[in-house]
C-alpha cells in the first residue's frame, strides 16, 4: 500500500541539521494499523504529510497504491488524495461556517470518481454521522460541538469518499480520556473493516491499539516493531 | 471540482466574509457609477451639441481658401487653387461611402429685403434677407427634411408642360403654348399700396410687375433651430418694454408670406438690374435650411443671381451640404472630402473640433472613473490577501480533502467575480440613478436654447461594458492573492 525509499525531507537550506527526515525506508501493507511515535520534532507529521501527498518537496520515493507520487501533477495528486486518502487532524480541521453535514460532504466536492446527487451525498453523510454517533447534530455548526464530537465529525468526513488509507495526526490529542477512548474504538473498528490506518500519536492508548509501532527520532526510524496479538 | 460545489463553497465563504469586502466593493461601485454617469453625460452632451445645436451629421463642404491678410482667397497667385464646386464635385461628394445625400447650395449674391409678419406678430417687420438655395430633389432624398412635406417646395417659375389649363396648379396659372404660365396682370399705379398691387392676381399668386404675370409665392424653408432660438432668447430680447412678441410654433408659421424685394436692401442696391418684388411663403421647417434666414429652391436663387450679377453668377455654387446620418462615419467622410481637395466650412470645422473636445473631456472623465475602479481593485487585492491569509488553514484542509491548486484559485477568483458583478450592478444602478437626479435638478434651471429633456444618453453597450469592467477589475485584483492561495503549502499551513 505505502512504500517509502530513502526519503529525505529538508527545511530551508540543505544543511544536515535542518533535515526533518533522513533516508526513511518504510513499507506499510494494506489493512495495517501503524502508529508513528516519537518526540516532538522527530518528523512524524512530516512523514504523514508526505504519504498523503500534501508535501512534495522531498528526496527519495513515496509510493501509494504502487503509484510514485513525485511525478504526479497537482491535479492528479489532488485526485489521489480525494479518492484514496482520508485525513484526521488533531484540531479537527472543520470549517466553522459549514454545518456538520456539509462538512462531512465536503470531500465529495473534489471527488470526480463518484457522481452523487445532493440527496445521495446527504444520505451518505448521514450514514457516516450515524456511525460515529452524532447524527442528531447534523445541522449544528462545529463551534457548537464538544471536542470529541468534532473529532467524530472529522472522522466521518475522512470516510466520505471510501478511502483505503486513513492518516490520523494526533486524533486524540485534544480530547479527554473518555472521548479519546471512543475515538480510538472507532478507528479500531474502521481498521477491522480493512481501512489502512497510519496514526501519529503521543497517546499510549492509541499506540497500544496499533499492531505496528514505528518510532522516529531526529528524522530517522529507530524502531519498527510489530506487536503480537 | 464540481461546479455546484464550487458555487456553494463560494457563496458560503462570501456570506461569511461579506463585511471584509464591503469597502473594496464600494470603491468599485462608485467607480462604475461615475464611469456610467460621465459616459452617459458625454454622450448626452454630444447628442445635444453635435446633433441638435451644431447638427454634426450635416457637413458643409466649401472650396479651400487661404488667409491673405484681412482677406480670404481661393488661391494665392494661382497656387493652391482647388477644384470648382460644380456638378462633378457634387457627384463625387455624393459618392462618398456614408453620405446619404449631397445638397448643392448657392447663396444670394445681392441685397434683398423682406417685409411682413403682421398676421402673426401684430406688426410688420422689415429686415435684410439672408437666403440661400438648395435643390428640392436633394432635400427630399436626405434626412434633413424628416417629417417635412416638400410637395410645395418647388420653383414656381420652373417650366411645367401641359395640354390644358386644368393640368396647371391653379392660382392664376393657365396653359399657354404647351406650358403653365401665370395670367397676365397689370401693375397698379405707383402710388397704390404695394399689397393692393400684389392682390391683382387670384388666390395666393401676386403680380410680378417685371414679368406682367401672376406668380405663385416662392416657397421657403426655415431652420427649426432658428425657431428654437427665437422662442428661447430672441422673443424676450426683441419684445423690449413695448408689446411683447408671441412665442411661435411651426404650425403657426407655416403658410406665412412675406414680401421680398430682391436687388435692394438696407446695405445697398444691386447695379446689375432693377429690383423686383416677389412673395415668399414659408412651407416648412427642415434641417437643410440655413440657420439664419430662408432657404429657397436652388433654381430660384441661381436665376436671381444671374439676373443681378450676370450668367456666371447663376452657375455658382457656394457649398455642398453632405447628409451623413451615422455620426461615426463623420471622420472618414471628412477625410475623404479633404482628399478631394475641399475643406469644411467654418461651422463644420467647429463641429469637428467640438466633437473632438467632447470626446476628449468624456475620455478624461472616464479615465478618472477607471482610476477609481483601479484603486478599488488594488483595495480588492489587499482585502483578498488578508482573507487568504486568514483562511490559510481552511484552504489547507480543503487541499487535504482533495482540492487541487486550480480549485483553490477558482474559488478565490469566483468570489472576486461575484463581488465585481454585484458591485458593478450596484454601480450601474447608482450611475443611472445619479443621472436621473441630475436631470430632475436641471429642471429647476432656467430655460436655455436647445435645453434637452435629459442631459444623458446611455448607449446600450455601457451596461454590459460597465459590468464586465467591474468583474474584470475585481478578478484582476484578486488574481495575485488567488495565485498565492493556490501555491500555499498545505502541510506548512496545517502544522502552523
PDB file of N, CA and C in Angstrom, chain B residues 65-106:
ATOM      1  N   UNK B  65      -9.846  77.759 -48.959  1.00  0.00           N
ATOM      2  CA  UNK B  65      -9.479  79.167 -49.059  1.00  0.00           C
ATOM      3  C   UNK B  65      -8.295  79.430 -48.133  1.00  0.00           C
ATOM      4  N   UNK B  66      -7.672  80.565 -48.354  1.00  0.00           N
ATOM      5  CA  UNK B  66      -6.457  80.888 -47.611  1.00  0.00           C
ATOM      6  C   UNK B  66      -6.600  82.271 -47.012  1.00  0.00           C
ATOM      7  N   UNK B  67      -5.993  82.441 -45.850  1.00  0.00           N
ATOM      8  CA  UNK B  67      -5.943  83.771 -45.250  1.00  0.00           C
ATOM      9  C   UNK B  67      -4.867  84.574 -45.946  1.00  0.00           C
ATOM     10  N   UNK B  68      -5.257  85.728 -46.519  1.00  0.00           N
ATOM     11  CA  UNK B  68      -4.267  86.614 -47.138  1.00  0.00           C
ATOM     12  C   UNK B  68      -4.474  87.981 -46.506  1.00  0.00           C
ATOM     13  N   UNK B  69      -3.818  88.174 -45.378  1.00  0.00           N
ATOM     14  CA  UNK B  69      -4.026  89.423 -44.650  1.00  0.00           C
ATOM     15  C   UNK B  69      -5.453  89.477 -44.158  1.00  0.00           C
ATOM     16  N   UNK B  70      -6.144  90.589 -44.446  1.00  0.00           N
ATOM     17  CA  UNK B  70      -7.520  90.717 -43.951  1.00  0.00           C
ATOM     18  C   UNK B  70      -8.521  89.923 -44.794  1.00  0.00           C
ATOM     19  N   UNK B  71      -8.077  89.333 -45.894  1.00  0.00           N
ATOM     20  CA  UNK B  71      -8.995  88.662 -46.816  1.00  0.00           C
ATOM     21  C   UNK B  71      -8.806  87.160 -46.789  1.00  0.00           C
ATOM     22  N   UNK B  72      -9.816  86.450 -47.267  1.00  0.00           N
ATOM     23  CA  UNK B  72      -9.694  85.016 -47.529  1.00  0.00           C
ATOM     24  C   UNK B  72      -9.819  84.838 -49.032  1.00  0.00           C
ATOM     25  N   UNK B  73      -8.854  84.170 -49.625  1.00  0.00           N
ATOM     26  CA  UNK B  73      -8.852  83.995 -51.082  1.00  0.00           C
ATOM     27  C   UNK B  73      -8.821  82.520 -51.419  1.00  0.00           C
ATOM     28  N   UNK B  74      -9.302  82.210 -52.636  1.00  0.00           N
ATOM     29  CA  UNK B  74      -9.349  80.817 -53.061  1.00  0.00           C
ATOM     30  C   UNK B  74      -7.984  80.292 -53.464  1.00  0.00           C
ATOM     31  N   UNK B  75      -7.083  81.164 -53.866  1.00  0.00           N
ATOM     32  CA  UNK B  75      -5.733  80.732 -54.200  1.00  0.00           C
ATOM     33  C   UNK B  75      -4.807  81.928 -54.061  1.00  0.00           C
ATOM     34  N   UNK B  76      -3.524  81.655 -53.959  1.00  0.00           N
ATOM     35  CA  UNK B  76      -2.540  82.727 -53.849  1.00  0.00           C
ATOM     36  C   UNK B  76      -1.700  82.702 -55.115  1.00  0.00           C
ATOM     37  N   UNK B  77      -1.842  83.730 -55.925  1.00  0.00           N
ATOM     38  CA  UNK B  77      -1.146  83.804 -57.226  1.00  0.00           C
ATOM     39  C   UNK B  77      -1.347  82.523 -58.036  1.00  0.00           C
ATOM     40  N   UNK B  78      -2.537  82.027 -57.995  1.00  0.00           N
ATOM     41  CA  UNK B  78      -2.851  80.838 -58.805  1.00  0.00           C
ATOM     42  C   UNK B  78      -2.415  79.536 -58.172  1.00  0.00           C
ATOM     43  N   UNK B  79      -1.710  79.637 -57.022  1.00  0.00           N
ATOM     44  CA  UNK B  79      -1.260  78.406 -56.366  1.00  0.00           C
ATOM     45  C   UNK B  79      -2.324  77.943 -55.364  1.00  0.00           C
ATOM     46  N   UNK B  80      -2.412  76.648 -55.222  1.00  0.00           N
ATOM     47  CA  UNK B  80      -3.333  76.087 -54.225  1.00  0.00           C
ATOM     48  C   UNK B  80      -4.780  76.159 -54.627  1.00  0.00           C
ATOM     49  N   UNK B  81      -5.052  76.458 -55.902  1.00  0.00           N
ATOM     50  CA  UNK B  81      -6.440  76.525 -56.350  1.00  0.00           C
ATOM     51  C   UNK B  81      -7.090  75.150 -56.237  1.00  0.00           C
ATOM     52  N   UNK B  82      -8.285  75.116 -55.746  1.00  0.00           N
ATOM     53  CA  UNK B  82      -8.973  73.830 -55.535  1.00  0.00           C
ATOM     54  C   UNK B  82      -9.997  73.613 -56.629  1.00  0.00           C
ATOM     55  N   UNK B  83     -10.452  72.386 -56.819  1.00  0.00           N
ATOM     56  CA  UNK B  83     -11.428  72.125 -57.877  1.00  0.00           C
ATOM     57  C   UNK B  83     -12.696  72.952 -57.663  1.00  0.00           C
ATOM     58  N   UNK B  84     -13.375  73.302 -58.751  1.00  0.00           N
ATOM     59  CA  UNK B  84     -14.616  74.081 -58.590  1.00  0.00           C
ATOM     60  C   UNK B  84     -15.726  73.224 -57.993  1.00  0.00           C
ATOM     61  N   UNK B  85     -16.627  73.902 -57.289  1.00  0.00           N
ATOM     62  CA  UNK B  85     -17.804  73.202 -56.765  1.00  0.00           C
ATOM     63  C   UNK B  85     -18.855  73.192 -57.877  1.00  0.00           C
ATOM     64  N   UNK B  86     -18.840  72.154 -58.681  1.00  0.00           N
ATOM     65  CA  UNK B  86     -19.804  72.058 -59.780  1.00  0.00           C
ATOM     66  C   UNK B  86     -20.510  70.708 -59.697  1.00  0.00           C
ATOM     67  N   UNK B  87     -21.211  70.359 -60.751  1.00  0.00           N
ATOM     68  CA  UNK B  87     -21.990  69.113 -60.756  1.00  0.00           C
ATOM     69  C   UNK B  87     -21.097  67.897 -60.540  1.00  0.00           C
ATOM     70  N   UNK B  88     -19.885  67.931 -61.137  1.00  0.00           N
ATOM     71  CA  UNK B  88     -18.962  66.809 -60.951  1.00  0.00           C
ATOM     72  C   UNK B  88     -18.561  66.661 -59.485  1.00  0.00           C
ATOM     73  N   UNK B  89     -18.273  67.822 -58.853  1.00  0.00           N
ATOM     74  CA  UNK B  89     -17.878  67.788 -57.443  1.00  0.00           C
ATOM     75  C   UNK B  89     -19.021  67.259 -56.590  1.00  0.00           C
ATOM     76  N   UNK B  90     -20.239  67.699 -56.896  1.00  0.00           N
ATOM     77  CA  UNK B  90     -21.412  67.234 -56.138  1.00  0.00           C
ATOM     78  C   UNK B  90     -21.555  65.722 -56.278  1.00  0.00           C
ATOM     79  N   UNK B  91     -21.364  65.214 -57.517  1.00  0.00           N
ATOM     80  CA  UNK B  91     -21.490  63.773 -57.747  1.00  0.00           C
ATOM     81  C   UNK B  91     -20.404  63.017 -56.984  1.00  0.00           C
ATOM     82  N   UNK B  92     -19.169  63.558 -56.987  1.00  0.00           N
ATOM     83  CA  UNK B  92     -18.072  62.893 -56.273  1.00  0.00           C
ATOM     84  C   UNK B  92     -18.339  62.864 -54.772  1.00  0.00           C
ATOM     85  N   UNK B  93     -18.833  63.986 -54.247  1.00  0.00           N
ATOM     86  CA  UNK B  93     -19.117  64.060 -52.802  1.00  0.00           C
ATOM     87  C   UNK B  93     -20.270  63.127 -52.432  1.00  0.00           C
ATOM     88  N   UNK B  94     -21.271  63.056 -53.316  1.00  0.00           N
ATOM     89  CA  UNK B  94     -22.424  62.175 -53.046  1.00  0.00           C
ATOM     90  C   UNK B  94     -22.005  60.710 -53.060  1.00  0.00           C
ATOM     91  N   UNK B  95     -20.905  60.413 -53.767  1.00  0.00           N
ATOM     92  CA  UNK B  95     -20.466  59.028 -53.884  1.00  0.00           C
ATOM     93  C   UNK B  95     -19.640  58.546 -52.711  1.00  0.00           C
ATOM     94  N   UNK B  96     -19.315  59.423 -51.767  1.00  0.00           N
ATOM     95  CA  UNK B  96     -18.517  59.005 -50.597  1.00  0.00           C
ATOM     96  C   UNK B  96     -19.363  58.078 -49.740  1.00  0.00           C
ATOM     97  N   UNK B  97     -18.757  56.970 -49.319  1.00  0.00           N
ATOM     98  CA  UNK B  97     -19.467  55.987 -48.505  1.00  0.00           C
ATOM     99  C   UNK B  97     -19.879  56.625 -47.182  1.00  0.00           C
ATOM    100  N   UNK B  98     -21.158  56.519 -46.840  1.00  0.00           N
ATOM    101  CA  UNK B  98     -21.663  57.118 -45.609  1.00  0.00           C
ATOM    102  C   UNK B  98     -22.435  58.392 -45.853  1.00  0.00           C
ATOM    103  N   UNK B  99     -22.340  58.922 -47.065  1.00  0.00           N
ATOM    104  CA  UNK B  99     -23.072  60.151 -47.402  1.00  0.00           C
ATOM    105  C   UNK B  99     -24.424  59.753 -48.013  1.00  0.00           C
ATOM    106  N   UNK B 100     -25.501  60.150 -47.347  1.00  0.00           N
ATOM    107  CA  UNK B 100     -26.836  59.789 -47.834  1.00  0.00           C
ATOM    108  C   UNK B 100     -27.272  60.713 -48.967  1.00  0.00           C
ATOM    109  N   UNK B 101     -26.857  61.964 -48.889  1.00  0.00           N
ATOM    110  CA  UNK B 101     -27.243  62.914 -49.945  1.00  0.00           C
ATOM    111  C   UNK B 101     -26.264  64.088 -49.934  1.00  0.00           C
ATOM    112  N   UNK B 102     -26.070  64.668 -51.112  1.00  0.00           N
ATOM    113  CA  UNK B 102     -25.216  65.858 -51.236  1.00  0.00           C
ATOM    114  C   UNK B 102     -26.074  66.980 -51.797  1.00  0.00           C
ATOM    115  N   UNK B 103     -26.211  68.040 -51.013  1.00  0.00           N
ATOM    116  CA  UNK B 103     -27.107  69.132 -51.406  1.00  0.00           C
ATOM    117  C   UNK B 103     -26.283  70.336 -51.847  1.00  0.00           C
ATOM    118  N   UNK B 104     -26.284  70.633 -53.152  1.00  0.00           N
ATOM    119  CA  UNK B 104     -25.579  71.840 -53.592  1.00  0.00           C
ATOM    120  C   UNK B 104     -26.294  73.084 -53.081  1.00  0.00           C
ATOM    121  N   UNK B 105     -25.509  74.055 -52.665  1.00  0.00           N
ATOM    122  CA  UNK B 105     -26.098  75.274 -52.113  1.00  0.00           C
ATOM    123  C   UNK B 105     -25.535  76.482 -52.849  1.00  0.00           C
ATOM    124  N   UNK B 106     -26.408  77.464 -53.029  1.00  0.00           N
ATOM    125  CA  UNK B 106     -25.949  78.746 -53.576  1.00  0.00           C
ATOM    126  C   UNK B 106     -26.570  79.850 -52.724  1.00  0.00           C
TER     127      UNK B 106
END
